[in-house]
XYZ file of C-alpha atoms in Angstrom:
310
model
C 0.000 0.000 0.000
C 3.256 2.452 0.857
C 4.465 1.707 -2.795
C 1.186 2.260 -4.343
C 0.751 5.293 -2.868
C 4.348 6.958 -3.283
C 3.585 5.858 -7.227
C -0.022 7.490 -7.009
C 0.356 11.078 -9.350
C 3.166 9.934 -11.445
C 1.201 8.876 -14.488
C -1.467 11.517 -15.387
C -3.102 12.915 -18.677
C -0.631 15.536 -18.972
C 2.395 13.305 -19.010
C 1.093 10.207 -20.437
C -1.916 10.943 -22.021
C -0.837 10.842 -25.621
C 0.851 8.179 -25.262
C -1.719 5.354 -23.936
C -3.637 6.692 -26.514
C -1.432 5.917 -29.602
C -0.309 2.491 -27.824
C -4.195 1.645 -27.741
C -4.959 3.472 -31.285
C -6.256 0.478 -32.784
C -8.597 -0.475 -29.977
C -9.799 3.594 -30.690
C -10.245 2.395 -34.742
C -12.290 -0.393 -34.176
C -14.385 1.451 -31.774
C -15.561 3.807 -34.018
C -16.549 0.924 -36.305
C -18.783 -0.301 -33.502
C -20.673 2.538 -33.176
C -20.774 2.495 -36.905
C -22.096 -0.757 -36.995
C -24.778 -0.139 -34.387
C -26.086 3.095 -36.003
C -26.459 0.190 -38.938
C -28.350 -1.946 -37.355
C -30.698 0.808 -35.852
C -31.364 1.733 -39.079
C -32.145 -1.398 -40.962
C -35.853 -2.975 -40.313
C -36.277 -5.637 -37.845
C -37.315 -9.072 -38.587
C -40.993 -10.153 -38.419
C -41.971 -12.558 -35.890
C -44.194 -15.082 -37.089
C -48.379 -14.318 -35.600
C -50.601 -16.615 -35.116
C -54.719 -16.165 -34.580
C -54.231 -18.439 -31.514
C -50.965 -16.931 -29.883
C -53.198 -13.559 -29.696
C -53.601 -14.743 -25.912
C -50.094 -14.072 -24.863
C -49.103 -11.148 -26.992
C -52.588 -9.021 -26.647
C -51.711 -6.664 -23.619
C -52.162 -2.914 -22.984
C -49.478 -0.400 -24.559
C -47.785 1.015 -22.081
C -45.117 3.844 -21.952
C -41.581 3.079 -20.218
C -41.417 2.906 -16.853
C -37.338 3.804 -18.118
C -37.286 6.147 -21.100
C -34.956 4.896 -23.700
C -33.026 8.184 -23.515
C -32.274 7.588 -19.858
C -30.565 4.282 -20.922
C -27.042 5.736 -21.939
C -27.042 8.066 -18.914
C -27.135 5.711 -15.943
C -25.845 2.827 -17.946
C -22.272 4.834 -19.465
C -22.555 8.796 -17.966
C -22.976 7.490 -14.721
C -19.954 5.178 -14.928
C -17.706 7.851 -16.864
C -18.128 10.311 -14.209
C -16.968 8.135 -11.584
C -14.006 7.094 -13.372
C -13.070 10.695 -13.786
C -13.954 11.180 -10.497
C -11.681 8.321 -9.261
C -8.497 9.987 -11.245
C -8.701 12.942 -9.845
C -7.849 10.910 -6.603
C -5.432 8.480 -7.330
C -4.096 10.542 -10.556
C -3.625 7.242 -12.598
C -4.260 7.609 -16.262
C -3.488 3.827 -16.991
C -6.926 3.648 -14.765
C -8.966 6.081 -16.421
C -7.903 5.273 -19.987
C -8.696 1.349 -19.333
C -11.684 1.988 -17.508
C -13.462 4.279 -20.450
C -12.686 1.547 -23.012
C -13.403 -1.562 -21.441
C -16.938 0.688 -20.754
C -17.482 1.459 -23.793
C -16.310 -1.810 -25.468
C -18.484 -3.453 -23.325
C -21.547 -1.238 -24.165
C -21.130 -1.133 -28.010
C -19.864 -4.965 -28.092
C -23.248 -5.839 -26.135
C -25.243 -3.344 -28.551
C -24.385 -4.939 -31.693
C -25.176 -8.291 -30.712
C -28.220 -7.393 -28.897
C -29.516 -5.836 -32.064
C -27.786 -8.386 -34.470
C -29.996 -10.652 -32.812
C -33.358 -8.708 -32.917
C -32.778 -8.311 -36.747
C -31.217 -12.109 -37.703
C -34.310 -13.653 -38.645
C -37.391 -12.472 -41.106
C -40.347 -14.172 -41.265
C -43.579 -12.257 -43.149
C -45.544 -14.808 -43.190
C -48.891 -15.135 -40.654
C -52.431 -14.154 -40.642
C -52.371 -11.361 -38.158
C -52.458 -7.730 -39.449
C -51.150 -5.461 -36.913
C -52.801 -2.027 -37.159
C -51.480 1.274 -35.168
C -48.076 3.413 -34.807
C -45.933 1.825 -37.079
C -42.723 3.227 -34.945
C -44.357 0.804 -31.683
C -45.014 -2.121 -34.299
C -41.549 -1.798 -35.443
C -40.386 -2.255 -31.683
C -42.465 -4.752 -31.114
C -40.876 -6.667 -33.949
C -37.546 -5.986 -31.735
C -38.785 -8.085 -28.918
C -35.276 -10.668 -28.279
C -33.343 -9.766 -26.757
C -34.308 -7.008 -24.100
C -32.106 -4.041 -25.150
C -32.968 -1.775 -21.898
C -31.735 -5.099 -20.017
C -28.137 -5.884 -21.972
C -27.352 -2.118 -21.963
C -28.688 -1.870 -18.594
C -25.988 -4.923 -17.273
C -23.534 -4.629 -19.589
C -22.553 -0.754 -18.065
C -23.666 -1.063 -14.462
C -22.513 -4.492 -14.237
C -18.230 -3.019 -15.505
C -19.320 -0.654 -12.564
C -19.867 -3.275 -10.469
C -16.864 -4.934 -10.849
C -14.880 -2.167 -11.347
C -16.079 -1.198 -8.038
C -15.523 -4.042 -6.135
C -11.468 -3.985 -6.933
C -11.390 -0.315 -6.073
C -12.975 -0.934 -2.503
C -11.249 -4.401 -2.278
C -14.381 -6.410 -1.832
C -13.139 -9.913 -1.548
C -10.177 -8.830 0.134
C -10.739 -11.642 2.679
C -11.012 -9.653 5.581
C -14.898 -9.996 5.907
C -16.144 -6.499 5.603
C -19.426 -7.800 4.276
C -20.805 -4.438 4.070
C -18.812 -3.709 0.778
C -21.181 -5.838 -1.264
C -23.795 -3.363 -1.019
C -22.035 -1.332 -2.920
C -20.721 -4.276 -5.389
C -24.243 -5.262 -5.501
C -26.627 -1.765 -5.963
C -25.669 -1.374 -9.734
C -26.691 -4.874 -10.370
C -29.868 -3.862 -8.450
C -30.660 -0.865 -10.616
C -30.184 -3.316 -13.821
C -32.174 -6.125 -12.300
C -34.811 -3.448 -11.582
C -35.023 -1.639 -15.168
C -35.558 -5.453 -16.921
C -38.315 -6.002 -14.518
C -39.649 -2.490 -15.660
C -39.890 -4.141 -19.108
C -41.763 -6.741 -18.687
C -43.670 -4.977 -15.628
C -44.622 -2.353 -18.924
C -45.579 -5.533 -21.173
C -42.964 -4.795 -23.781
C -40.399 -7.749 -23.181
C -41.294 -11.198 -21.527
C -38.951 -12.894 -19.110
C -37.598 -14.574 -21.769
C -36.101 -11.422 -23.656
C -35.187 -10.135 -20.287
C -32.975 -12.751 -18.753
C -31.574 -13.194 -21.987
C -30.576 -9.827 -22.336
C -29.504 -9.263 -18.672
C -27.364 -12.533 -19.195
C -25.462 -10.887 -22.246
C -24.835 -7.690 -20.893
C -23.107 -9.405 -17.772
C -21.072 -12.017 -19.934
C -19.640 -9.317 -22.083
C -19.017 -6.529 -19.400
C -17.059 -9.242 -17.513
C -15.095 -10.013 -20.430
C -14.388 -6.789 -20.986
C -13.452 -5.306 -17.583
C -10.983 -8.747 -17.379
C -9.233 -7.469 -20.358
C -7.737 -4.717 -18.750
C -8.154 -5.534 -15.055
C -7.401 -8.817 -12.571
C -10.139 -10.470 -11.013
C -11.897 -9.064 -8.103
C -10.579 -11.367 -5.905
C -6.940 -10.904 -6.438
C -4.687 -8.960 -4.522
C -4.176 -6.210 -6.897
C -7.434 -6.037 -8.058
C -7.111 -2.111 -7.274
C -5.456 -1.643 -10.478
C -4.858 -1.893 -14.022
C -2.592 -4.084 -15.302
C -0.637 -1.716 -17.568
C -0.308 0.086 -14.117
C 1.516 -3.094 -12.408
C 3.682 -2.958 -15.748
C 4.876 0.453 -15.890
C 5.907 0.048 -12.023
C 7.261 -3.166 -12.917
C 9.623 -1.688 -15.424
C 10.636 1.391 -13.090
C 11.795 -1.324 -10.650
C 13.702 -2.679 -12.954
C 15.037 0.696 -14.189
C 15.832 1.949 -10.229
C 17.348 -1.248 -9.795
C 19.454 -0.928 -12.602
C 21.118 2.534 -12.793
C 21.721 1.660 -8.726
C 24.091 -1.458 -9.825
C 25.741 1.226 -12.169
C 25.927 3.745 -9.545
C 27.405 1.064 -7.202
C 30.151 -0.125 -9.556
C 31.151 3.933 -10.463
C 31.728 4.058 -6.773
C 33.586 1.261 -6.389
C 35.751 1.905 -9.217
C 36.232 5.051 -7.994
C 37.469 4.149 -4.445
C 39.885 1.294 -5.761
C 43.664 2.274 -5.778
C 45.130 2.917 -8.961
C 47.219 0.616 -11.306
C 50.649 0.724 -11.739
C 52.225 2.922 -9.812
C 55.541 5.826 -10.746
C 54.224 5.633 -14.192
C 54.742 2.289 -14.945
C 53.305 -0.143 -16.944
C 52.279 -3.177 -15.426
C 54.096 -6.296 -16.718
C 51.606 -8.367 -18.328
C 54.334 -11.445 -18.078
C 54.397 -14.017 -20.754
C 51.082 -14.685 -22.440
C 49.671 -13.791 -19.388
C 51.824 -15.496 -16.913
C 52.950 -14.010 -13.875
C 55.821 -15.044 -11.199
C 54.658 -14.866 -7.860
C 56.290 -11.821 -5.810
C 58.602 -12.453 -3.614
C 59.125 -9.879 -0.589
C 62.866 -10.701 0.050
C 64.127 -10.722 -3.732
C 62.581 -7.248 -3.928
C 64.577 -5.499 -0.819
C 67.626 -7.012 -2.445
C 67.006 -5.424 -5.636
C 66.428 -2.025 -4.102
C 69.664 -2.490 -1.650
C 71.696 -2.993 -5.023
C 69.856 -0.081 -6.969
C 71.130 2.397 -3.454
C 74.816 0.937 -3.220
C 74.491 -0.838 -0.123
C 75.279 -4.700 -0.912
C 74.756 -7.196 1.610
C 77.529 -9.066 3.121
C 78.014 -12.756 2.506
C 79.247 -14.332 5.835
């Protein structure tokens, strides 16, 4: 916790910003394409459910307006989210967090948009002896009936919150504070709630709705494990391009203090050779080994006093 926190402010927007952002530019491309994609699919016509005289008894219920207006959808489902991973940053000051965060969001938003509506326009089928009369806009949605899109939308954001929650607050840290799951659990709440809206307003059955809740949650998790560990795990607090970069600082601070420790040693050893001299590299490398004695005589012959013999 000491480390993390003396690393906390390093990495910002300012500083490495620009650089994430060309390291994930690809994962920005195909993005766009998404949302291209999606605006696609909201455009082309739905397929046509096959009607029946005698299915009349389950599909004949009151029109009702949403309990959860569609435009409210993207606000609690990706605004909501945003704005506490921005909030988040401007507390720990960890881009690699913010930067992971909004596109594991929105990957898992768009990703679970264009299979939801993939699926509500795969199959076409004109054919039944039922003529529906009214708005054609609300015939058109009813045509758009599996999966729930409120419901996929609705898990696939809350339910990255969720779990990006949980590793930020440590849920499963294994020291029993039981009262973090409410907070792990409310966004899953809030989606349960708005798929029971749908079929409380007759638009979806439970059917479209579990199915829909069940994508949303399979692809957000999926998504936020891309970028971050488990819940469960130690450093679930994190990113793991965050445990990366530090990783590779270690390594930096551990090497240019070897260097620094070898410059001082070298610096404190005594130097080579001394009065100018070369030192003898002996034959091919061979050296004699010194003898103490031999070299007082030498220097009593080189100063005129010779030693007397007996």
């Amino acid at each position: 916790d000491m480390m993390r926190e003396a690393q906390q402010g390093t990495h910002t927007l300012r500083s490495h910003g620009m650089t994430l952002a060309r390291t994930h530019m690809h994962d920005w491309i195909i993005l766009v394409l998404l949302v291209i994609l999606e605006c696609i699919l909201l455009i082309i016509h739905p397929f046509y459910r096959f009607v029946g005289k005698d299915m009349m008894t389950d599909l004949s219920y009151p029109l009702k307006s949403n309990t959860v207006p569609i435009w409210s959808v993207p606000v609690y489902a990706m605004l909501l989210p945003l704005a506490i991973f921005v909030f988040i940053y401007f507390r720990r000051r960890d881009v690699y967090d913010l930067h992971h965060a909004v596109l594991g969001l929105l990957y898992s938003v768009l990703v679970t948009a264009v299979l939801t509506d993939s699926i509500k326009n795969a199959v076409y089928d004109s054919l039944g002896d039922v003529i529906c009369h009214g708005d054609k806009s609300v015939i058109r949605e009813g045509h758009k009936s599996f999966p729930s899109g409120h419901t996929s939308w609705s898990f696939a954001g809350l339910g990255f919150l969720s779990l990006y929650l949980s590793g930020k607050i440590r849920a499963f840290d294994g020291k029993g504070h039981v009262a973090k799951l409410c907070i792990v659990i409310l966004p899953l709440l809030v989606a349960a709630l708005v798929g029971i809206s749908r079929v409380d307003d007759y638009w979806h059955h439970w059917q479209d709705v579990f199915a829909g809740g069940l994508l949303g949650l399979v692809v957000s998790t999926f998504c936020y494990l891309q970028f971050f560990p488990p819940p469960y795990r130690t450093e679930a607090w994190g990113p793991y391009a965050y445990f990366l970069v530090l990783e590779a600082a270690r390594a930096q601070a551990q090497a240019q203090a070897q260097a620094q420790a070898a410059e001082n040693e070298a610096a404190q050893r005594p130097p080579q050779g001394d009065n100018g001299e070369e030192e003898d590299g002996g034959f091919m490398g061979l050296h004699l080994v010194d003898n103490p004695s031999m070299r007082r005589e030498e220097a009593d012959v080189e100063a005129g006093r010779v030693p007397s013999r007996g």
